[in-house]
Amino acid sequence: MSQFKVISLESIRVACKNCTLASLCLPMGLSPEDVERLDEIVKRARPLHRGDYLFREGDRFRALYVVKTGSVKTFAPSSEGGEQVLGFHLPGEIIGLDAIDKDVHACSAKVLETSAICEIPFTRLEDLTATTPSLQHQMYRLLSKEIGQDTDMLLLLGKKNAEERLAAFLLSLSQRLHKRGLSPSDFYLSMSRHEIGNYLGLAVETVSRLFTRFQEDGLMCVDRKHIQLLDLPALESLVGGSGQSRRQQQQQT
Amino acid sequence: MSQFKVISLESIRVACKNCTLASLCLPMGLSPEDVERLDEIVKRARPLHRGDYLFREGDRFRALYVVKTGSVKTFAPSSEGGEQVLGFHLPGEIIGLDAIDKDVHACSAKVLETSAICEIPFTRLEDLTATTPSLQHQMYRLLSKEIGQDTDMLLLLGKKNAEERLAAFLLSLSQRLHKRGLSPSDFYLSMSRHEIGNYLGLAVETVSRLFTRFQEDGLMCVDRKHIQLLDLPALESLVGGSGQSRRQQQQQT
DNA sequence: ACCTATTCTTGATCCAGATCAAATGGCAGA
DNA sequence: TCTGCCATTTGATCTGGATCAAGAATAGGT
């Protein structure tokens, strides 16, 4: 029995060098030898299930996590009991970078559907990057990229209306899935309308109404959690801003 | 004349090891020898004036910038001509981390008042961190901290109302100035109401009205750009959320 | 000191999206 | 298959803060 378990774990043993997501993950641009060394510290890719936590707010920071398959949401408690969804993480995306500073997780990470997650002990990674300049550079880029993404989100929450936000959200998913070799126009939403609304700073009802409207306008086809984007260009022009909707605030400060 | 200039530049030559901001900046926690090495690559702390740019959106990324005195705002163009203020940067704070990933600045940085800025060529810094584990760790923490701050901002824009946003903004300034040895309750705002509103996702008029209201409520004293916070605890309880204002959306997704 | 442009303040009105309310539809568990 | 709970949708109403519209206070330039 315990032997079975070992075998089972071995069978799903991570192998960065064979991972189809390598080009999106840390190994990107590393030499084969460097990937080999990285491979040795990556701990496991055990399957987790909907509702499982990778870590909780307040947990000591130990490792970074990479989604191999499935999806994860991160969220932080807001004042007075509610929560703010901080992000949805798809295959190839790294979770936990925000905890390096304080050595404690300030948010929780919860698995949205059955997922395989790689775990990278941070101390060991740090040691490795100290002797592998290309990996160090990769880490800097990764951290920097995260900042850039947060910036995009600030722009979205600060300047865009409901319609633009949902369109941007759908396009973001589309683009990220596409990079992972999946269909950019046909996918499942592993998160609830509630979570989407929370993430985008909108009420559930608004999200629901927008899905309906986008469908009526022929932009997409919605069936429960199954989404088909029928008119990417139109969605892109929606995000661009203006379109025919209300005038935006033109602040030049 | 050119000799004068050289002397002048020399006189303001950065010396991390003597900098009063060292504990907030990169040298934090470095050994004297490491600081010495860092010192050698920091380029200058030339004085800049209101309206000067450290860099503009689209510029090639070359260096990180640290505010020594004064203040800087960073902002990105939003769709349709407006701009989104991304942050205000006070002494000891580092600017440009978001550009490492793409090697191009996605935002612009503009000086708000006469300021002294240190410039740290990134390539040289990166080389240095590769041979100085403590500095590498410092860099990771720095990048991570930036992500954490963006996260806080997402929470603010996604979940807080106008009153809470402005209170949070004032307290943030207060706390940051305090860390720099300045008064936490008496300071000047180097940015306009417009810029504050833009940053917080509010209209100028709303910011102005809130300043008036906070003053009427005895929370603070506003005279043009001169601010005195009279009741820090009250401001903190405002940020906390609830208070007596409208109920918040309690989303547990 | 004077003039002009800009920033800030204050008041009136409007509206996107939140909130409230209720019906419908899925799905997990027995 | 049935039951009950939760997610989603749809409709009606409400409201915080945006927008519109003037003044008032400042700062900068000459």
Coordinates of C-alpha atoms (C1' of nucleotides) in Angstrom, one line a residue:
Chain A
M1 CA 0.0 0.0 0.0
S2 CA 2.6 2.5 1.0
Q3 CA 4.6 1.3 -1.9
F4 CA 1.8 2.0 -4.2
K5 CA 1.7 5.5 -2.9
V6 CA 5.4 6.0 -3.5
I7 CA 5.0 4.7 -7.0
S8 CA 2.0 6.9 -7.5
L9 CA 3.8 9.9 -6.3
E10 CA 6.8 9.1 -8.5
S11 CA 4.6 8.7 -11.5
I12 CA 3.5 12.3 -11.2
R13 CA 6.9 13.5 -10.3
V14 CA 7.6 16.8 -11.8
A15 CA 10.1 16.9 -14.6
C16 CA 10.6 20.5 -15.6
K17 CA 12.6 19.4 -18.5
N18 CA 9.7 17.6 -20.0
C19 CA 7.0 19.9 -18.8
T20 CA 5.0 21.4 -21.7
L21 CA 4.7 24.5 -19.6
A22 CA 8.4 25.0 -19.2
S23 CA 8.4 27.9 -21.6
L24 CA 5.9 29.8 -19.4
C25 CA 7.4 28.9 -16.1
L26 CA 10.8 29.4 -14.4
P27 CA 12.9 27.2 -16.7
M28 CA 12.1 29.7 -19.6
G29 CA 15.4 30.4 -21.3
L30 CA 17.5 28.3 -19.0
S31 CA 20.2 26.0 -20.2
P32 CA 19.5 22.2 -20.0
E33 CA 22.0 21.9 -17.1
D34 CA 20.2 24.7 -15.2
V35 CA 16.9 23.2 -15.8
E36 CA 18.3 20.0 -14.4
R37 CA 19.3 21.6 -11.2
L38 CA 16.0 23.4 -10.9
D39 CA 14.3 20.1 -11.5
E40 CA 15.9 18.7 -8.4
I41 CA 14.4 21.1 -6.0
V42 CA 10.9 21.2 -7.3
K43 CA 9.0 19.1 -4.8
R44 CA 5.9 17.5 -6.2
A45 CA 2.9 17.9 -8.3
R46 CA 0.3 16.2 -6.2
P47 CA -3.3 16.5 -7.3
L48 CA -5.4 18.8 -5.2
H49 CA -9.2 19.2 -5.3
R50 CA -11.7 21.9 -5.4
G51 CA -11.6 23.8 -2.1
D52 CA -8.1 22.7 -1.0
Y53 CA -5.8 25.4 0.1
L54 CA -2.3 25.8 -1.1
F55 CA -1.8 28.1 1.9
R56 CA -3.8 30.4 4.0
E57 CA -3.4 34.0 5.1
G58 CA -1.0 34.1 8.0
D59 CA 0.8 30.9 7.1
R60 CA 4.6 31.0 7.2
F61 CA 6.0 31.5 3.7
R62 CA 7.9 28.4 2.6
A63 CA 7.4 27.8 -1.1
L64 CA 6.2 29.1 -4.4
Y65 CA 3.6 27.2 -6.2
V66 CA 3.1 26.7 -9.9
V67 CA -0.1 25.6 -11.5
K68 CA 0.5 22.6 -13.8
T69 CA -3.1 21.9 -14.6
G70 CA -6.3 23.3 -13.2
S71 CA -6.8 26.7 -11.6
V72 CA -6.4 28.5 -8.3
K73 CA -7.7 31.7 -6.9
T74 CA -5.9 33.9 -4.4
F75 CA -7.9 36.2 -2.1
A76 CA -7.3 38.4 0.9
P77 CA -9.7 39.3 3.7
S78 CA -11.1 42.8 3.3
S79 CA -12.0 44.8 6.3
E80 CA -15.3 43.6 7.8
G81 CA -15.4 39.9 6.8
G82 CA -15.7 40.1 3.1
E83 CA -12.9 39.0 0.8
Q84 CA -11.1 40.5 -2.2
V85 CA -10.3 38.0 -4.9
L86 CA -6.8 39.0 -6.0
G87 CA -6.4 36.7 -9.0
F88 CA -7.1 33.5 -10.8
H89 CA -4.1 31.4 -11.7
L90 CA -3.9 29.2 -14.7
P91 CA -1.4 26.6 -15.8
G92 CA 2.1 27.9 -15.9
E93 CA 1.4 30.7 -13.5
I94 CA 3.3 31.2 -10.2
I95 CA 1.7 31.9 -6.8
G96 CA 3.1 33.2 -3.6
L97 CA 5.6 35.9 -4.8
D98 CA 3.9 38.5 -2.6
A99 CA 4.9 36.6 0.5
I100 CA 8.7 36.8 0.1
D101 CA 8.9 40.2 1.7
K102 CA 7.2 39.6 5.0
D103 CA 7.9 35.8 5.1
V104 CA 4.2 35.3 5.8
H105 CA 1.3 34.9 3.4
A106 CA -1.0 37.9 3.3
C107 CA -3.5 36.1 1.2
S108 CA -4.9 32.6 0.8
A109 CA -4.8 30.4 -2.2
K110 CA -7.7 28.0 -2.9
V111 CA -7.9 25.4 -5.6
L112 CA -10.9 26.0 -7.9
E113 CA -11.0 22.6 -9.6
T114 CA -8.9 19.4 -9.5
S115 CA -5.4 20.7 -10.1
A116 CA -1.8 19.6 -10.2
I117 CA 0.5 22.0 -8.4
C118 CA 4.3 22.1 -8.3
E119 CA 5.9 23.3 -5.1
I120 CA 9.2 25.1 -5.1
P121 CA 10.8 25.6 -1.7
F122 CA 11.9 29.2 -1.7
T123 CA 15.1 28.9 0.3
R124 CA 16.4 26.3 -2.0
L125 CA 15.3 28.3 -5.0
E126 CA 17.1 31.3 -3.7
D127 CA 20.3 29.4 -3.2
L128 CA 20.0 28.1 -6.7
T129 CA 19.5 31.5 -8.2
A130 CA 22.5 32.8 -6.3
T131 CA 24.7 30.5 -8.4
T132 CA 22.7 30.6 -11.6
P133 CA 22.7 34.2 -13.1
S134 CA 20.2 33.3 -15.8
L135 CA 17.8 31.9 -13.2
Q136 CA 18.3 35.0 -11.1
H137 CA 17.4 37.1 -14.0
Q138 CA 14.4 34.9 -14.6
M139 CA 13.2 35.5 -11.1
Y140 CA 13.6 39.2 -11.3
R141 CA 11.6 39.2 -14.5
L142 CA 8.9 37.0 -12.9
L143 CA 8.5 39.3 -9.9
S144 CA 8.6 42.3 -12.2
K145 CA 5.9 40.8 -14.4
E146 CA 3.7 40.3 -11.5
I147 CA 4.0 44.0 -10.6
G148 CA 3.1 44.9 -14.2
Q149 CA 0.0 42.7 -14.0
D150 CA -1.1 44.3 -10.8
T151 CA -0.6 47.7 -12.5
D152 CA -2.9 46.6 -15.3
M153 CA -5.5 45.6 -12.7
L154 CA -5.2 49.0 -11.0
L155 CA -5.9 50.6 -14.3
L156 CA -8.9 48.4 -14.8
L157 CA -10.4 49.1 -11.4
G158 CA -9.5 52.7 -11.5
K159 CA -10.7 53.7 -14.9
K160 CA -12.9 51.2 -16.6
N161 CA -16.6 50.6 -16.4
A162 CA -18.4 47.3 -15.9
E163 CA -18.6 46.4 -19.5
E164 CA -14.9 47.1 -20.1
R165 CA -13.9 45.2 -17.0
L166 CA -15.7 42.0 -18.0
A167 CA -14.5 42.2 -21.6
A168 CA -10.9 42.7 -20.3
F169 CA -11.4 39.7 -18.0
L170 CA -12.6 37.4 -20.8
L171 CA -9.8 38.5 -23.1
S172 CA -7.2 38.0 -20.4
L173 CA -8.4 34.4 -19.9
S174 CA -8.6 33.9 -23.6
Q175 CA -5.0 35.1 -24.2
R176 CA -3.6 33.2 -21.3
L177 CA -5.3 29.9 -22.3
H178 CA -4.1 30.4 -25.8
K179 CA -0.5 30.7 -24.7
R180 CA -0.9 27.4 -23.0
G181 CA -2.0 25.8 -26.2
L182 CA -5.7 25.7 -25.4
S183 CA -8.6 27.2 -27.3
P184 CA -8.7 31.0 -27.0
S185 CA -12.4 31.1 -27.7
D186 CA -13.9 28.1 -26.1
F187 CA -13.4 27.4 -22.4
Y188 CA -14.8 26.7 -19.0
L189 CA -14.9 29.1 -16.2
S190 CA -13.8 27.4 -13.0
M191 CA -14.9 30.3 -10.9
S192 CA -18.3 31.5 -9.9
R193 CA -20.0 34.6 -11.1
H194 CA -19.6 35.8 -7.5
E195 CA -15.9 35.4 -7.7
I196 CA -15.7 37.1 -11.0
G197 CA -17.6 40.0 -9.7
N198 CA -15.6 40.2 -6.6
Y199 CA -12.4 40.2 -8.6
L200 CA -13.6 42.9 -11.0
G201 CA -15.1 45.1 -8.3
L202 CA -18.7 44.4 -9.5
A203 CA -21.8 42.9 -8.1
V204 CA -22.8 39.4 -9.1
E205 CA -26.0 40.7 -10.7
T206 CA -23.9 43.1 -12.9
V207 CA -21.7 40.2 -14.1
S208 CA -24.8 38.1 -14.9
R209 CA -26.5 40.9 -16.7
L210 CA -23.3 41.6 -18.8
F211 CA -23.0 38.0 -19.7
T212 CA -26.6 38.1 -21.0
R213 CA -26.0 41.3 -22.8
F214 CA -22.7 40.2 -24.4
Q215 CA -24.6 37.1 -25.6
E216 CA -27.5 39.1 -27.0
D217 CA -25.0 41.3 -28.8
G218 CA -23.5 38.2 -30.4
L219 CA -20.1 38.7 -28.7
M220 CA -20.2 35.4 -27.0
C221 CA -22.2 32.3 -26.2
V222 CA -22.7 31.5 -22.5
D223 CA -23.9 28.2 -21.3
R224 CA -23.5 27.9 -17.5
K225 CA -19.8 27.8 -17.0
H226 CA -19.0 27.1 -20.6
I227 CA -18.0 30.1 -22.6
Q228 CA -17.5 30.7 -26.3
L229 CA -16.1 33.9 -27.5
L230 CA -17.6 34.6 -30.9
D231 CA -16.2 38.0 -31.7
L232 CA -12.7 38.6 -30.2
P233 CA -12.2 41.9 -32.2
A234 CA -15.4 43.4 -30.8
L235 CA -14.4 42.4 -27.3
E236 CA -11.0 44.0 -27.8
S237 CA -12.6 47.2 -29.0
L238 CA -14.8 47.2 -26.0
V239 CA -11.8 47.0 -23.7
G240 CA -10.0 49.8 -25.6
G241 CA -12.5 52.0 -23.8
S242 CA -14.8 54.4 -25.5
G243 CA -16.6 52.5 -28.2
Q244 CA -20.1 53.9 -28.1
S245 CA -20.5 53.9 -24.4
R246 CA -20.5 56.9 -22.1
R247 CA -17.7 59.3 -22.2
Q248 CA -14.8 58.6 -19.9
Q249 CA -13.2 60.9 -17.5
Q250 CA -10.4 62.6 -19.3
Q251 CA -8.0 63.3 -16.4
Q252 CA -4.7 64.8 -17.4
T253 CA -4.0 65.7 -13.7
Chain B
M1 CA 32.7 76.5 -15.1
S2 CA 32.9 72.9 -16.1
Q3 CA 35.1 72.4 -13.1
F4 CA 32.5 74.0 -10.9
K5 CA 30.0 71.6 -12.2
V6 CA 32.2 68.6 -11.5
I7 CA 32.8 69.8 -7.9
S8 CA 29.0 70.4 -7.6
L9 CA 28.2 67.0 -8.8
E10 CA 30.8 65.5 -6.5
S11 CA 29.4 67.3 -3.5
I12 CA 26.1 65.6 -3.9
R13 CA 27.7 62.3 -4.7
V14 CA 25.6 59.6 -3.3
A15 CA 27.1 57.7 -0.4
C16 CA 24.8 54.9 0.6
K17 CA 26.8 54.3 3.7
N18 CA 26.1 57.7 5.0
C19 CA 22.6 58.0 3.7
T20 CA 20.0 58.4 6.3
L21 CA 17.6 56.5 4.2
A22 CA 19.9 53.4 4.0
S23 CA 17.6 51.5 6.3
L24 CA 14.7 52.0 3.9
C25 CA 16.6 51.4 0.7
L26 CA 18.6 48.7 -0.8
P27 CA 21.4 48.7 1.7
M28 CA 19.0 47.6 4.4
G29 CA 20.7 44.8 6.3
L30 CA 23.8 44.6 4.2
S31 CA 27.3 44.3 5.6
P32 CA 29.5 47.4 5.4
E33 CA 31.6 45.7 2.7
D34 CA 28.4 45.0 0.7
V35 CA 27.2 48.6 1.1
E36 CA 30.6 49.7 -0.1
R37 CA 30.2 47.7 -3.3
L38 CA 26.7 48.9 -3.9
D39 CA 27.9 52.4 -3.3
E40 CA 30.2 52.1 -6.2
I41 CA 27.6 51.5 -8.8
V42 CA 25.0 54.1 -7.7
K43 CA 25.4 56.8 -10.2
R44 CA 24.3 60.2 -9.0
A45 CA 21.8 62.1 -7.0
R46 CA 21.4 65.1 -9.2
P47 CA 18.7 67.5 -8.3
L48 CA 15.6 67.4 -10.5
H49 CA 12.8 69.9 -10.7
R50 CA 9.0 69.8 -10.8
G51 CA 7.9 68.4 -14.1
D52 CA 11.2 66.6 -15.0
Y53 CA 10.9 63.1 -16.1
L54 CA 12.9 60.2 -14.7
F55 CA 11.8 58.2 -17.7
R56 CA 8.8 58.0 -20.0
E57 CA 6.6 55.2 -21.1
G58 CA 8.3 53.4 -23.9
D59 CA 11.8 54.3 -22.8
R60 CA 14.3 51.5 -22.7
F61 CA 14.8 50.2 -19.1
R62 CA 18.3 51.0 -17.8
A63 CA 18.2 51.8 -14.2
L64 CA 16.2 51.8 -11.0
Y65 CA 15.7 55.2 -9.3
V66 CA 15.5 55.9 -5.6
V67 CA 14.0 59.1 -4.2
K68 CA 16.5 60.7 -1.8
T69 CA 14.5 63.8 -1.2
G70 CA 11.3 65.2 -2.8
S71 CA 8.6 63.1 -4.5
V72 CA 7.8 61.5 -7.8
K73 CA 4.6 60.3 -9.3
T74 CA 4.4 57.4 -11.7
F75 CA 1.5 57.1 -14.2
A76 CA 0.5 55.2 -17.3
P77 CA -1.7 56.2 -20.2
S78 CA -5.2 54.8 -19.9
S79 CA -7.1 54.0 -23.1
E80 CA -8.4 57.2 -24.7
G81 CA -5.9 59.8 -23.6
G82 CA -6.4 60.0 -19.9
E83 CA -3.9 58.7 -17.5
Q84 CA -3.8 56.5 -14.4
V85 CA -1.7 57.7 -11.6
L86 CA 0.0 54.5 -10.3
G87 CA 1.8 55.8 -7.3
F88 CA 3.5 58.6 -5.4
H89 CA 7.0 57.9 -4.3
L90 CA 8.6 59.4 -1.2
P91 CA 12.2 59.4 0.0
G92 CA 13.6 55.9 0.3
E93 CA 11.3 54.4 -2.3
I94 CA 12.4 52.7 -5.4
I95 CA 11.0 53.3 -8.9
G96 CA 11.1 51.3 -12.0
L97 CA 10.8 47.7 -10.8
D98 CA 7.9 47.0 -13.1
A99 CA 10.1 47.5 -16.2
I100 CA 12.5 44.7 -15.5
D101 CA 10.3 42.2 -17.2
K102 CA 9.8 43.8 -20.6
D103 CA 13.0 45.8 -20.5
V104 CA 10.9 48.8 -21.4
H105 CA 9.1 51.3 -19.2
A106 CA 5.3 50.8 -19.3
C107 CA 4.8 54.0 -17.2
S108 CA 6.3 57.4 -16.9
A109 CA 7.8 58.9 -13.8
K110 CA 7.6 62.7 -13.2
V111 CA 9.1 64.7 -10.4
L112 CA 6.5 66.5 -8.3
E113 CA 8.8 69.0 -6.6
T114 CA 12.5 69.7 -6.5
S115 CA 14.0 66.3 -5.7
A116 CA 17.2 64.4 -5.4
I117 CA 17.2 61.0 -7.1
C118 CA 19.7 58.2 -7.0
E119 CA 20.1 56.1 -10.2
I120 CA 21.2 52.5 -10.0
P121 CA 22.1 50.9 -13.4
F122 CA 20.2 47.7 -13.4
T123 CA 22.7 45.5 -15.2
R124 CA 25.4 46.4 -12.7
L125 CA 23.1 45.9 -9.8
E126 CA 22.1 42.5 -11.2
D127 CA 25.8 41.5 -11.5
L128 CA 26.3 42.6 -7.9
T129 CA 23.4 40.7 -6.5
A130 CA 24.6 37.6 -8.3
T131 CA 27.7 37.6 -6.1
T132 CA 26.0 39.0 -2.9
P133 CA 23.4 36.7 -1.6
S134 CA 22.2 39.2 1.0
L135 CA 21.7 41.8 -1.6
Q136 CA 19.9 39.3 -3.8
H137 CA 17.6 38.5 -1.0
Q138 CA 17.0 42.2 -0.5
M139 CA 16.1 42.6 -4.1
Y140 CA 13.6 39.7 -3.9
R141 CA 12.0 41.3 -0.8
L142 CA 11.9 44.7 -2.5
L143 CA 10.1 43.3 -5.6
S144 CA 7.8 41.2 -3.4
K145 CA 7.0 44.3 -1.3
E146 CA 6.0 46.2 -4.3
I147 CA 3.6 43.4 -5.2
G148 CA 2.1 43.5 -1.7
Q149 CA 1.6 47.2 -2.0
D150 CA -0.2 46.8 -5.3
T151 CA -2.4 44.2 -3.7
D152 CA -3.4 46.6 -1.0
M153 CA -4.3 49.1 -3.7
L154 CA -6.4 46.5 -5.5
L155 CA -8.3 46.0 -2.3
L156 CA -8.7 49.7 -1.9
L157 CA -10.0 50.2 -5.4
G158 CA -12.1 47.1 -5.4
K159 CA -13.8 47.4 -2.0
K160 CA -13.6 50.8 -0.4
N161 CA -15.8 53.8 -0.8
A162 CA -14.6 57.4 -1.3
E163 CA -14.2 58.2 2.3
E164 CA -12.2 55.1 3.1
R165 CA -10.0 55.6 0.2
L166 CA -9.0 59.1 1.1
A167 CA -8.5 58.2 4.7
A168 CA -6.3 55.3 3.6
F169 CA -4.3 57.6 1.4
L170 CA -3.7 60.1 4.1
L171 CA -2.7 57.4 6.6
S172 CA -0.3 55.8 4.1
L173 CA 1.5 59.1 3.5
S174 CA 1.5 59.7 7.3
Q175 CA 3.1 56.3 8.0
R176 CA 5.6 56.5 5.2
L177 CA 6.7 60.0 6.2
H178 CA 7.0 58.9 9.8
K179 CA 9.3 56.1 8.9
R180 CA 11.5 58.7 7.2
G181 CA 11.8 60.6 10.4
L182 CA 9.3 63.3 9.4
S183 CA 6.1 64.3 11.1
P184 CA 3.3 61.8 10.7
S185 CA 0.6 64.5 11.2
D186 CA 1.9 67.6 9.6
F187 CA 3.0 67.6 6.0
Y188 CA 2.7 69.1 2.5
L189 CA 1.0 67.4 -0.4
S190 CA 3.2 67.8 -3.4
M191 CA 0.5 66.4 -5.7
S192 CA -2.7 68.1 -6.9
R193 CA -6.2 67.2 -5.9
H194 CA -6.6 66.0 -9.4
E195 CA -3.7 63.6 -9.1
I196 CA -5.0 62.3 -5.7
G197 CA -8.4 61.7 -7.3
N198 CA -7.0 60.0 -10.3
Y199 CA -4.8 57.8 -8.0
L200 CA -7.8 56.8 -5.8
G201 CA -10.3 56.4 -8.6
L202 CA -12.3 59.4 -7.6
A203 CA -13.3 62.7 -9.2
V204 CA -11.5 65.9 -8.1
E205 CA -14.7 67.2 -6.7
T206 CA -15.1 64.2 -4.5
V207 CA -11.6 64.6 -3.1
S208 CA -12.2 68.3 -2.5
R209 CA -15.5 67.6 -0.7
L210 CA -14.0 64.9 1.4
F211 CA -11.2 67.2 2.5
T212 CA -13.8 69.7 3.5
R213 CA -15.8 67.1 5.4
F214 CA -12.9 65.6 7.2
Q215 CA -12.0 69.1 8.3
E216 CA -15.5 69.8 9.5
D217 CA -15.4 66.6 11.4
G218 CA -12.2 67.6 13.2
L219 CA -10.2 64.8 11.7
M220 CA -7.7 67.1 10.0
C221 CA -6.8 70.7 9.2
V222 CA -6.5 71.5 5.5
D223 CA -4.8 74.7 4.2
R224 CA -4.2 74.4 0.6
K225 CA -1.5 71.8 0.3
H226 CA -0.6 71.9 3.9
I227 CA -2.2 69.1 5.9
Q228 CA -2.4 68.4 9.6
L229 CA -3.9 65.2 10.7
L230 CA -5.6 65.9 14.0
D231 CA -7.2 62.5 14.8
L232 CA -5.2 59.6 13.5
P233 CA -7.2 57.0 15.4
A234 CA -10.4 58.2 13.9
L235 CA -8.9 58.1 10.4
E236 CA -7.8 54.6 11.1
S237 CA -11.2 53.5 12.1
L238 CA -12.6 55.1 8.9
V239 CA -10.2 52.9 6.8
G240 CA -11.1 49.9 8.8
G241 CA -14.3 50.0 6.9
S242 CA -17.8 50.1 8.4
G243 CA -17.9 52.9 11.0
Q244 CA -21.3 54.4 10.6
S245 CA -21.3 54.6 6.8
R246 CA -23.3 52.5 4.5
R247 CA -23.0 48.8 4.8
Q248 CA -20.4 47.1 2.7
Q249 CA -20.9 44.3 0.3
Q250 CA -20.2 41.1 2.2
Q251 CA -19.0 38.9 -0.5
Q252 CA -17.8 35.5 0.6
T253 CA -17.9 34.3 -3.0
Chain C
dA1 C1' 1.1 95.0 -8.1
dC2 C1' -1.7 93.3 -12.1
dC3 C1' -3.4 89.9 -15.1
dT4 C1' -4.3 85.3 -16.6
dA5 C1' -4.3 80.4 -16.3
dT6 C1' -4.9 77.0 -13.4
dT7 C1' -6.5 74.7 -9.3
dC8 C1' -9.7 74.2 -5.8
dT9 C1' -14.3 74.6 -3.9
dT10 C1' -19.2 74.4 -3.7
dG11 C1' -23.8 73.5 -5.5
dA12 C1' -27.2 71.0 -8.6
dT13 C1' -28.3 67.1 -11.3
dC14 C1' -27.7 62.7 -13.3
dC15 C1' -26.7 57.8 -13.9
dA16 C1' -24.0 53.3 -13.7
dG17 C1' -24.1 50.0 -11.0
dA18 C1' -25.3 48.5 -6.2
dT19 C1' -28.9 46.8 -3.5
dC20 C1' -33.3 44.6 -2.8
dA21 C1' -36.5 41.2 -4.1
dA22 C1' -38.0 37.1 -6.3
dA23 C1' -38.1 33.4 -9.7
dT24 C1' -35.6 29.8 -11.9
dG25 C1' -32.3 26.2 -12.7
dG26 C1' -28.5 22.9 -11.3
dC27 C1' -26.4 19.8 -8.8
dA28 C1' -25.0 17.1 -4.6
dG29 C1' -26.5 14.0 -1.4
dA30 C1' -29.9 10.6 0.5
Chain D
dT1 C1' -35.5 9.8 -8.5
dC2 C1' -36.5 13.2 -5.1
dT3 C1' -35.1 17.1 -2.0
dG4 C1' -33.0 21.1 -0.6
dC5 C1' -29.5 24.3 -1.1
dC6 C1' -26.9 27.3 -3.7
dA7 C1' -25.8 29.7 -8.0
dT8 C1' -27.6 32.3 -11.5
dT9 C1' -30.8 35.2 -13.7
dT10 C1' -34.1 38.9 -14.1
dG11 C1' -36.7 42.9 -12.6
dA12 C1' -37.4 47.2 -9.7
dT13 C1' -35.5 50.7 -7.0
dC14 C1' -32.0 53.4 -4.7
dT15 C1' -27.7 56.0 -4.2
dG16 C1' -22.7 57.2 -4.0
dG17 C1' -20.2 59.5 -6.5
dA18 C1' -19.6 61.3 -11.4
dT19 C1' -20.7 65.0 -14.2
dC20 C1' -22.1 69.6 -15.2
dA21 C1' -21.8 74.4 -13.9
dA22 C1' -20.1 78.4 -11.6
dG23 C1' -17.4 81.0 -8.5
dA24 C1' -13.3 81.7 -5.5
dA25 C1' -8.6 81.3 -4.3
dT26 C1' -3.7 80.8 -6.0
dA27 C1' 0.4 80.9 -8.4
dG28 C1' 3.2 82.3 -12.0
dG29 C1' 4.7 85.5 -15.4
dT30 C1' 5.6 90.4 -16.7

